[in-house]
Amino acid sequence: MTASDLSTSTTAEGVSERTAAHIDATERHAAHNYHPLPVVLARGEGAWVVDVDGKRYLDCLAGYSALNFGHSNERLVAVAREQLGTLTLTSRAFFNDKLSGFAEALTRLTGKDMILPMNSGAEAVETAIKVSRKWGYEVKGVPAGQATIITMEGNFHGRTTTIVSFSDDDVATSGYAPFTTGFRSAKYGDIEAIAAAIDETTVGVLFEPIQGEGGVVMPPEGFLTRLRELCTERNVLMIADEIQSGLARSGKTFACDHEGVVPDIYIMGKALGGGIYPVSAIAADRDVMDVITPGSHGSTFGGNPLAAAIGTEVVAMLEEGTFQARSAEIGEQLTAGFGPLVGQGLSDVRVRGAWAGIDIDPSLMTGRQMSEALMARGILAKDTHGSTVRFAPPLVASDEDVAVLVTAVTEILAAARA
Ligand SMILES: *Cc1c(COP(=O)(O)O)cnc(C)c1O
């Protein structure tokens, strides 16, 4: 009997037998590197997903912002389908007819001279680290082997061995030593601490304009402006990881745009692939990117025609500005809805565009419990850690959708306080 033959009768855990069968098989055969909510999704359209039992859920995680444009976005699916039947991979040993347009579009969007395409976000972060080090040695004149990069406390930049080397999350690092050296940590948002950490070996400051995994944590106002000034003054690269904060999530194309700041390197991923396919890239000016020479970096799939076709359409959609505007509108609705809950079950609320982090009074419930209560009401979200839950609905969510979320959180907190 396969999972799809099972009836929708319920198990002791309160899920259908069909759902339980999928969960059991997944847990048995796939590594336990996530702790998912007990829901098995089968379809998605716009801001909504449907599980194997036909129950609908509002998706308030949106693939960690990879799905900014919604599930099964018509324009993106059409482009992907067309390219699937045309040409998907050439390797970079040859040129392909889609990378040219993608590179042109993404340089236009970022205002930078060049891009370097990769696949996952972590690969793009690795690329930024390599480019910055090489720039440090070849352009800035840092002594061989001594480059340092300043990173922020509470960061999340991905899961490779080098990237977890500068994570301060014990779960992400435990058991993975030895780590890569050359990173120096400073308090997030603390310009004096960053200035003090920079010395003649420093090649860059790697930061998230908003820390998404950290719980939608924002630096103090003016931080981005001051960091830009500091990086220019000390001749170090300002490296903005906009993988989660960028591409309309925060209400602007890039979160750095909130202070009108342009970093030396943009790191992009997640929504760049429209939730269809992993597409990532860094963008920088020629004086930085020219340190990359044939053979010095690469990826079999990076810049492939399927990725490039999807990425080009993503840029075209962003250039229209409607997603950024809608994100800002959703943000106003989230602020109006969650703001009054501070002191009424929430200790803090942070909203920037369609992106909200709520800190629940830990005596009421954990973030996990909130996520489970929301799931029971047809809303999917995920705690980041402890009592913090992040909401990032697709930017195609309607006012009614956002109201459903706000009402649910309000009622769950009211019931917990009663
Ligand atoms: C998700 C994320 C990454 C890593 O991207 P992957 O595609 O999971 O490798 C890096 N930085 C930030 C800020 C992210 O949110």
CSV table of C-alpha atoms and ligand atoms in Angstrom, one decimal:
chain,number,residue,atom,x,y,z
A,1,MET,CA,0.0,0.0,0.0
A,2,THR,CA,1.4,3.4,-0.8
A,3,ALA,CA,0.8,6.6,1.2
A,4,SER,CA,-1.8,7.8,-1.4
A,5,ASP,CA,-4.0,4.7,-0.9
A,6,LEU,CA,-4.5,5.5,2.8
A,7,SER,CA,-7.8,6.9,4.0
A,8,THR,CA,-7.9,10.1,5.9
A,9,SER,CA,-8.6,8.4,9.2
A,10,THR,CA,-6.6,9.9,12.1
A,11,THR,CA,-3.7,8.5,14.1
A,12,ALA,CA,-3.1,9.0,17.8
A,13,GLU,CA,-0.8,12.0,16.9
A,14,GLY,CA,-3.8,13.8,15.4
A,15,VAL,CA,-2.7,13.6,11.8
A,16,SER,CA,-4.2,11.5,9.1
A,17,GLU,CA,-2.8,8.0,8.3
A,18,ARG,CA,-1.8,9.3,4.9
A,19,THR,CA,0.2,12.2,6.5
A,20,ALA,CA,1.7,9.9,9.1
A,21,ALA,CA,2.9,7.5,6.4
A,22,HIS,CA,4.7,10.2,4.6
A,23,ILE,CA,6.2,11.5,7.8
A,24,ASP,CA,7.3,8.0,8.9
A,25,ALA,CA,8.9,7.3,5.5
A,26,THR,CA,10.7,10.6,5.4
A,27,GLU,CA,12.0,10.2,9.0
A,28,ARG,CA,13.2,6.7,8.2
A,29,HIS,CA,15.1,7.4,5.0
A,30,ALA,CA,16.0,11.1,5.1
A,31,ALA,CA,18.5,12.6,7.7
A,32,HIS,CA,16.9,14.5,10.6
A,33,ASN,CA,18.5,17.8,9.9
A,34,TYR,CA,15.1,19.6,10.3
A,35,HIS,CA,12.3,19.3,12.7
A,36,PRO,CA,9.3,20.0,10.5
A,37,LEU,CA,5.8,20.7,11.6
A,38,PRO,CA,3.6,17.5,11.0
A,39,VAL,CA,2.1,18.7,7.7
A,40,VAL,CA,2.8,17.1,4.3
A,41,LEU,CA,2.4,19.6,1.4
A,42,ALA,CA,1.4,18.5,-2.0
A,43,ARG,CA,0.4,21.7,-4.0
A,44,GLY,CA,0.8,25.4,-3.9
A,45,GLU,CA,-0.7,28.5,-5.6
A,46,GLY,CA,0.0,32.1,-4.7
A,47,ALA,CA,0.1,32.5,-0.9
A,48,TRP,CA,-1.6,29.1,-0.2
A,49,VAL,CA,-0.5,25.5,0.0
A,50,VAL,CA,-2.5,22.3,0.2
A,51,ASP,CA,-1.5,19.2,2.1
A,52,VAL,CA,-2.0,15.5,1.1
A,53,ASP,CA,-5.4,15.5,2.8
A,54,GLY,CA,-6.6,18.5,0.9
A,55,LYS,CA,-6.4,20.9,3.8
A,56,ARG,CA,-5.4,24.5,2.8
A,57,TYR,CA,-2.8,26.6,4.6
A,58,LEU,CA,-1.7,30.2,4.3
A,59,ASP,CA,2.1,30.0,3.8
A,60,CYS,CA,3.7,32.5,6.1
A,61,LEU,CA,7.2,31.3,5.7
A,62,ALA,CA,7.4,31.3,1.9
A,63,GLY,CA,10.5,29.1,1.7
A,64,TYR,CA,12.4,31.5,3.9
A,65,SER,CA,11.6,34.2,1.3
A,66,ALA,CA,12.6,32.1,-1.7
A,67,LEU,CA,8.8,32.3,-2.6
A,68,ASN,CA,8.4,36.1,-2.5
A,69,PHE,CA,6.5,35.9,-5.8
A,70,GLY,CA,4.2,33.1,-4.6
A,71,HIS,CA,3.8,29.5,-5.3
A,72,SER,CA,3.4,28.5,-9.0
A,73,ASN,CA,3.9,32.1,-10.1
A,74,GLU,CA,2.5,32.1,-13.7
A,75,ARG,CA,5.2,34.2,-15.3
A,76,LEU,CA,8.0,32.3,-13.7
A,77,VAL,CA,6.5,28.9,-14.3
A,78,ALA,CA,6.0,29.8,-18.0
A,79,VAL,CA,9.6,30.9,-18.4
A,80,ALA,CA,10.9,27.8,-16.6
A,81,ARG,CA,8.7,25.4,-18.7
A,82,GLU,CA,9.8,27.0,-21.9
A,83,GLN,CA,13.5,26.8,-21.0
A,84,LEU,CA,13.1,23.2,-19.7
A,85,GLY,CA,12.3,22.1,-23.2
A,86,THR,CA,14.9,24.2,-24.9
A,87,LEU,CA,18.3,24.0,-23.1
A,88,THR,CA,19.0,23.5,-19.4
A,89,LEU,CA,22.7,23.1,-18.9
A,90,THR,CA,25.9,23.7,-20.9
A,91,SER,CA,28.4,24.1,-18.1
A,92,ARG,CA,30.5,27.3,-18.3
A,93,ALA,CA,32.9,25.6,-20.7
A,94,PHE,CA,30.7,27.1,-23.4
A,95,PHE,CA,28.6,30.3,-23.5
A,96,ASN,CA,24.9,30.0,-23.4
A,97,ASP,CA,22.3,32.4,-24.8
A,98,LYS,CA,20.5,33.1,-21.5
A,99,LEU,CA,23.4,34.1,-19.2
A,100,SER,CA,24.1,37.3,-21.1
A,101,GLY,CA,20.6,38.6,-20.5
A,102,PHE,CA,20.6,37.5,-16.9
A,103,ALA,CA,23.9,39.2,-16.2
A,104,GLU,CA,22.8,42.3,-17.9
A,105,ALA,CA,19.5,42.4,-16.0
A,106,LEU,CA,21.1,41.8,-12.6
A,107,THR,CA,23.8,44.4,-13.0
A,108,ARG,CA,21.1,46.9,-14.0
A,109,LEU,CA,19.1,45.9,-10.8
A,110,THR,CA,22.1,46.2,-8.5
A,111,GLY,CA,23.8,49.1,-10.3
A,112,LYS,CA,27.0,47.0,-10.2
A,113,ASP,CA,29.3,46.2,-13.2
A,114,MET,CA,29.4,42.4,-13.0
A,115,ILE,CA,27.8,39.4,-11.4
A,116,LEU,CA,29.1,36.0,-10.6
A,117,PRO,CA,26.3,33.4,-10.7
A,118,MET,CA,26.2,30.4,-8.3
A,119,ASN,CA,23.3,28.1,-7.1
A,120,SER,CA,22.7,28.0,-3.3
A,121,GLY,CA,22.9,31.0,-1.0
A,122,ALA,CA,25.8,29.5,0.9
A,123,GLU,CA,27.8,29.2,-2.4
A,124,ALA,CA,27.2,32.9,-3.0
A,125,VAL,CA,28.5,33.7,0.5
A,126,GLU,CA,31.5,31.5,-0.1
A,127,THR,CA,32.1,33.3,-3.4
A,128,ALA,CA,31.9,36.7,-1.7
A,129,ILE,CA,34.5,35.5,0.9
A,130,LYS,CA,36.9,34.3,-1.8
A,131,VAL,CA,36.5,37.4,-3.9
A,132,SER,CA,37.1,39.6,-0.9
A,133,ARG,CA,40.2,37.8,0.2
A,134,LYS,CA,41.6,37.8,-3.3
A,135,TRP,CA,40.8,41.5,-3.6
A,136,GLY,CA,42.6,42.0,-0.2
A,137,TYR,CA,45.8,40.4,-1.4
A,138,GLU,CA,45.9,41.7,-5.0
A,139,VAL,CA,44.4,45.2,-4.7
A,140,LYS,CA,44.6,46.3,-1.1
A,141,GLY,CA,48.0,44.6,-0.4
A,142,VAL,CA,47.2,42.5,2.6
A,143,PRO,CA,50.2,40.2,3.4
A,144,ALA,CA,49.7,36.7,2.0
A,145,GLY,CA,47.5,34.4,4.1
A,146,GLN,CA,46.5,37.0,6.7
A,147,ALA,CA,43.1,38.4,5.4
A,148,THR,CA,40.4,38.9,8.0
A,149,ILE,CA,36.7,39.4,7.5
A,150,ILE,CA,34.6,41.0,10.2
A,151,THR,CA,31.3,39.1,10.9
A,152,MET,CA,28.3,39.9,13.1
A,153,GLU,CA,27.1,38.2,16.2
A,154,GLY,CA,23.9,36.4,15.7
A,155,ASN,CA,24.6,36.0,11.9
A,156,PHE,CA,23.2,33.4,9.6
A,157,HIS,CA,25.0,33.0,6.3
A,158,GLY,CA,24.5,29.3,5.5
A,159,ARG,CA,25.8,25.8,6.3
A,160,THR,CA,29.2,25.2,4.7
A,161,THR,CA,32.2,24.4,6.9
A,162,THR,CA,33.7,27.9,6.3
A,163,ILE,CA,30.4,29.7,6.9
A,164,VAL,CA,29.6,27.9,10.2
A,165,SER,CA,33.2,28.7,11.3
A,166,PHE,CA,31.9,32.2,12.1
A,167,SER,CA,28.4,31.3,13.4
A,168,ASP,CA,27.8,31.7,17.1
A,169,ASP,CA,24.9,29.2,17.1
A,170,ASP,CA,26.1,26.1,19.0
A,171,VAL,CA,23.7,23.7,17.2
A,172,ALA,CA,25.0,24.8,13.8
A,173,THR,CA,28.7,24.4,14.8
A,174,SER,CA,28.8,21.5,17.3
A,175,GLY,CA,30.8,18.5,16.0
A,176,TYR,CA,32.1,20.3,12.9
A,177,ALA,CA,35.5,21.5,14.0
A,178,PRO,CA,38.1,22.3,12.9
A,179,PHE,CA,36.9,25.5,11.5
A,180,THR,CA,38.2,28.0,8.9
A,181,THR,CA,40.2,30.9,10.4
A,182,GLY,CA,40.3,34.5,9.3
A,183,PHE,CA,37.0,35.8,10.8
A,184,ARG,CA,36.5,38.2,13.6
A,185,SER,CA,33.1,38.7,15.3
A,186,ALA,CA,31.6,42.1,16.4
A,187,LYS,CA,28.3,43.0,17.9
A,188,TYR,CA,25.6,43.4,15.3
A,189,GLY,CA,24.7,47.1,14.7
A,190,ASP,CA,27.6,48.3,16.9
A,191,ILE,CA,29.7,50.6,14.6
A,192,GLU,CA,32.3,51.2,17.3
A,193,ALA,CA,32.9,47.5,17.9
A,194,ILE,CA,33.2,47.0,14.1
A,195,ALA,CA,35.6,49.9,13.8
A,196,ALA,CA,37.7,48.5,16.6
A,197,ALA,CA,37.8,45.0,15.0
A,198,ILE,CA,39.2,46.4,11.7
A,199,ASP,CA,42.9,46.4,11.2
A,200,GLU,CA,45.3,46.4,8.2
A,201,THR,CA,44.5,42.7,7.5
A,202,THR,CA,40.8,43.4,7.2
A,203,VAL,CA,39.4,42.9,3.7
A,204,GLY,CA,35.7,43.2,4.4
A,205,VAL,CA,32.7,43.4,6.7
A,206,LEU,CA,30.1,40.7,6.1
A,207,PHE,CA,26.7,41.5,7.4
A,208,GLU,CA,22.9,41.0,7.0
A,209,PRO,CA,21.1,44.4,6.7
A,210,ILE,CA,18.3,42.6,8.6
A,211,GLN,CA,19.1,39.3,10.4
A,212,GLY,CA,16.3,37.0,9.2
A,213,GLU,CA,17.2,33.8,10.9
A,214,GLY,CA,18.0,35.8,14.0
A,215,GLY,CA,14.3,36.8,14.2
A,216,VAL,CA,14.0,39.8,11.8
A,217,VAL,CA,16.5,41.7,13.9
A,218,MET,CA,17.2,45.2,12.7
A,219,PRO,CA,20.3,47.3,13.4
A,220,PRO,CA,19.9,50.8,14.9
A,221,GLU,CA,18.8,53.4,12.4
A,222,GLY,CA,21.8,55.0,10.7
A,223,PHE,CA,23.9,51.8,11.0
A,224,LEU,CA,24.0,51.1,7.3
A,225,THR,CA,25.0,54.6,6.5
A,226,ARG,CA,27.8,54.6,9.1
A,227,LEU,CA,29.0,51.2,8.1
A,228,ARG,CA,29.2,52.4,4.5
A,229,GLU,CA,31.3,55.4,5.6
A,230,LEU,CA,33.5,53.2,7.8
A,231,CYS,CA,34.2,50.7,5.1
A,232,THR,CA,35.1,53.4,2.6
A,233,GLU,CA,37.3,55.2,5.2
A,234,ARG,CA,39.2,52.0,6.1
A,235,ASN,CA,39.4,50.6,2.6
A,236,VAL,CA,37.5,47.4,3.4
A,237,LEU,CA,34.6,45.9,1.4
A,238,MET,CA,31.1,46.3,2.6
A,239,ILE,CA,29.6,42.9,1.9
A,240,ALA,CA,25.8,42.8,2.2
A,241,ASP,CA,24.2,39.4,2.5
A,242,GLU,CA,20.8,40.2,1.0
A,243,ILE,CA,19.9,36.6,0.4
A,244,GLN,CA,16.8,36.8,2.6
A,245,SER,CA,16.4,40.5,3.0
A,246,GLY,CA,16.7,41.4,-0.6
A,247,LEU,CA,14.5,41.2,-3.7
A,248,ALA,CA,11.4,43.0,-2.3
A,249,ARG,CA,11.1,41.2,1.1
A,250,SER,CA,11.7,44.3,3.2
A,251,GLY,CA,9.5,46.7,1.1
A,252,LYS,CA,12.4,47.8,-1.1
A,253,THR,CA,14.5,46.0,-3.7
A,254,PHE,CA,17.3,45.6,-1.2
A,255,ALA,CA,17.2,46.2,2.5
A,256,CYS,CA,20.2,48.5,2.1
A,257,ASP,CA,17.9,50.8,0.1
A,258,HIS,CA,16.2,51.8,3.3
A,259,GLU,CA,19.2,54.0,4.0
A,260,GLY,CA,20.1,54.6,0.4
A,261,VAL,CA,23.3,52.7,0.9
A,262,VAL,CA,25.1,50.7,-1.8
A,263,PRO,CA,27.5,48.0,-0.5
A,264,ASP,CA,30.6,46.9,-2.5
A,265,ILE,CA,29.2,43.3,-2.8
A,266,TYR,CA,25.6,42.3,-2.9
A,267,ILE,CA,25.0,38.6,-2.1
A,268,MET,CA,21.7,37.3,-3.5
A,269,GLY,CA,19.9,34.0,-3.5
A,270,LYS,CA,16.5,32.6,-2.4
A,271,ALA,CA,13.9,34.7,-4.4
A,272,LEU,CA,16.4,35.0,-7.3
A,273,GLY,CA,15.3,31.6,-8.3
A,274,GLY,CA,11.6,32.4,-7.9
A,275,GLY,CA,11.1,29.4,-5.5
A,276,ILE,CA,11.5,27.2,-8.6
A,277,TYR,CA,15.2,26.5,-8.8
A,278,PRO,CA,18.3,27.5,-6.8
A,279,VAL,CA,19.8,30.6,-8.2
A,280,SER,CA,22.3,32.8,-6.4
A,281,ALA,CA,24.8,35.4,-7.4
A,282,ILE,CA,27.1,38.1,-6.1
A,283,ALA,CA,27.3,41.5,-7.8
A,284,ALA,CA,30.2,43.9,-7.6
A,285,ASP,CA,32.1,46.5,-9.6
A,286,ARG,CA,34.9,45.6,-12.0
A,287,ASP,CA,37.7,46.7,-9.6
A,288,VAL,CA,36.6,43.9,-7.2
A,289,MET,CA,35.3,41.2,-9.6
A,290,ASP,CA,38.3,41.4,-11.9
A,291,VAL,CA,40.4,39.5,-9.3
A,292,ILE,CA,38.5,36.4,-10.5
A,293,THR,CA,40.3,34.8,-13.4
A,294,PRO,CA,39.6,31.6,-15.4
A,295,GLY,CA,39.9,28.5,-13.2
A,296,SER,CA,40.0,30.5,-9.9
A,297,HIS,CA,36.4,29.8,-9.0
A,298,GLY,CA,33.4,28.0,-10.5
A,299,SER,CA,30.4,25.8,-10.4
A,300,THR,CA,29.0,23.2,-12.8
A,301,PHE,CA,25.5,24.5,-12.6
A,302,GLY,CA,26.3,28.2,-11.9
A,303,GLY,CA,24.8,30.5,-14.6
A,304,ASN,CA,23.1,27.6,-16.4
A,305,PRO,CA,20.4,28.6,-19.0
A,306,LEU,CA,17.5,27.4,-16.9
A,307,ALA,CA,18.7,29.4,-13.8
A,308,ALA,CA,19.5,32.4,-16.0
A,309,ALA,CA,16.0,32.4,-17.7
A,310,ILE,CA,14.2,32.2,-14.4
A,311,GLY,CA,16.5,34.8,-12.8
A,312,THR,CA,16.0,37.2,-15.7
A,313,GLU,CA,12.3,37.0,-15.3
A,314,VAL,CA,12.6,37.6,-11.5
A,315,VAL,CA,14.6,40.8,-12.3
A,316,ALA,CA,12.0,41.9,-14.8
A,317,MET,CA,9.3,41.5,-12.2
A,318,LEU,CA,11.3,43.4,-9.6
A,319,GLU,CA,12.0,46.2,-12.1
A,320,GLU,CA,8.2,46.9,-12.2
A,321,GLY,CA,8.3,47.8,-8.5
A,322,THR,CA,4.9,46.3,-7.7
A,323,PHE,CA,6.2,43.6,-5.4
A,324,GLN,CA,8.3,46.1,-3.4
A,325,ALA,CA,5.2,48.3,-3.0
A,326,ARG,CA,3.0,45.4,-2.0
A,327,SER,CA,5.5,44.3,0.5
A,328,ALA,CA,5.5,47.7,2.1
A,329,GLU,CA,1.7,47.6,2.2
A,330,ILE,CA,1.7,44.2,3.9
A,331,GLY,CA,4.2,45.7,6.4
A,332,GLU,CA,1.8,48.5,7.3
A,333,GLN,CA,-1.0,45.9,8.0
A,334,LEU,CA,1.4,43.7,10.0
A,335,THR,CA,2.5,46.7,12.1
A,336,ALA,CA,-1.1,47.8,12.7
A,337,GLY,CA,-2.1,44.2,13.6
A,338,PHE,CA,0.9,43.1,15.8
A,339,GLY,CA,1.9,46.4,17.3
A,340,PRO,CA,-1.0,46.5,19.8
A,341,LEU,CA,-0.1,43.0,21.0
A,342,VAL,CA,3.1,44.2,22.7
A,343,GLY,CA,2.4,43.9,26.4
A,344,GLN,CA,-0.6,41.7,25.5
A,345,GLY,CA,1.4,38.5,25.1
A,346,LEU,CA,4.3,39.8,23.0
A,347,SER,CA,7.4,41.4,24.4
A,348,ASP,CA,8.5,42.8,21.0
A,349,VAL,CA,7.5,43.1,17.4
A,350,ARG,CA,9.8,44.0,14.5
A,351,VAL,CA,8.3,44.6,11.0
A,352,ARG,CA,10.1,45.7,7.8
A,353,GLY,CA,8.0,45.2,4.7
A,354,ALA,CA,6.2,41.8,4.6
A,355,TRP,CA,8.6,40.5,7.2
A,356,ALA,CA,7.8,40.3,10.9
A,357,GLY,CA,9.5,38.9,13.9
A,358,ILE,CA,7.4,38.5,17.1
A,359,ASP,CA,8.8,37.7,20.5
A,360,ILE,CA,6.3,35.9,22.6
A,361,ASP,CA,6.2,36.2,26.3
A,362,PRO,CA,8.1,33.0,27.2
A,363,SER,CA,5.8,32.3,30.1
A,364,LEU,CA,2.9,31.9,27.7
A,365,MET,CA,4.3,29.6,25.1
A,366,THR,CA,7.3,28.7,23.0
A,367,GLY,CA,7.6,29.7,19.3
A,368,ARG,CA,7.1,26.1,18.4
A,369,GLN,CA,3.8,26.0,20.3
A,370,MET,CA,2.7,29.1,18.5
A,371,SER,CA,3.6,27.5,15.2
A,372,GLU,CA,1.6,24.4,16.1
A,373,ALA,CA,-1.4,26.5,17.2
A,374,LEU,CA,-1.2,28.4,13.9
A,375,MET,CA,-1.0,25.2,11.9
A,376,ALA,CA,-4.1,23.9,13.6
A,377,ARG,CA,-5.8,27.1,12.3
A,378,GLY,CA,-4.5,26.7,8.7
A,379,ILE,CA,-1.4,29.0,8.9
A,380,LEU,CA,2.2,27.8,8.4
A,381,ALA,CA,5.0,29.6,10.1
A,382,LYS,CA,8.1,28.6,11.9
A,383,ASP,CA,9.8,29.6,15.1
A,384,THR,CA,13.4,30.8,14.6
A,385,HIS,CA,14.6,30.1,18.1
A,386,GLY,CA,13.1,30.1,21.6
A,387,SER,CA,10.0,32.2,21.7
A,388,THR,CA,10.5,34.1,18.5
A,389,VAL,CA,8.4,33.5,15.4
A,390,ARG,CA,9.1,35.0,12.0
A,391,PHE,CA,6.4,35.7,9.4
A,392,ALA,CA,7.3,36.2,5.8
A,393,PRO,CA,4.2,35.6,3.6
A,394,PRO,CA,4.6,35.6,-0.2
A,395,LEU,CA,4.2,39.1,-1.5
A,396,VAL,CA,1.1,38.1,-3.4
A,397,ALA,CA,-0.8,37.6,-0.1
A,398,SER,CA,-4.1,39.6,-0.1
A,399,ASP,CA,-5.3,42.0,2.7
A,400,GLU,CA,-7.7,39.2,3.7
A,401,ASP,CA,-4.8,36.7,3.9
A,402,VAL,CA,-2.8,39.0,6.2
A,403,ALA,CA,-5.9,39.6,8.3
A,404,VAL,CA,-6.2,35.9,8.8
A,405,LEU,CA,-2.7,35.8,10.2
A,406,VAL,CA,-3.1,38.8,12.5
A,407,THR,CA,-6.5,37.5,13.8
A,408,ALA,CA,-5.0,34.0,14.5
A,409,VAL,CA,-2.0,35.3,16.4
A,410,THR,CA,-4.2,37.7,18.4
A,411,GLU,CA,-6.7,34.9,19.3
A,412,ILE,CA,-4.0,32.4,20.2
A,413,LEU,CA,-2.3,34.9,22.5
A,414,ALA,CA,-5.6,35.9,24.1
A,415,ALA,CA,-6.5,32.2,24.7
A,416,ALA,CA,-3.0,31.6,26.3
A,417,ARG,CA,-3.4,34.6,28.6
A,418,ALA,CA,-6.9,33.6,29.7
B,1,LIG,C1,19.2,31.3,3.6
B,1,LIG,C2,20.3,32.2,3.8
B,1,LIG,C3,21.6,31.8,3.4
B,1,LIG,C4,21.9,30.4,2.8
B,1,LIG,O1,21.2,30.1,1.7
B,1,LIG,P1,21.1,28.6,1.2
B,1,LIG,O2,20.4,28.7,-0.1
B,1,LIG,O3,20.3,27.9,2.2
B,1,LIG,O4,22.5,28.1,1.1
B,1,LIG,C5,22.6,32.7,3.6
B,1,LIG,N1,22.4,33.9,4.1
B,1,LIG,C6,21.2,34.3,4.5
B,1,LIG,C7,21.0,35.7,5.1
B,1,LIG,C8,20.1,33.5,4.4
B,1,LIG,O5,18.9,33.8,4.8
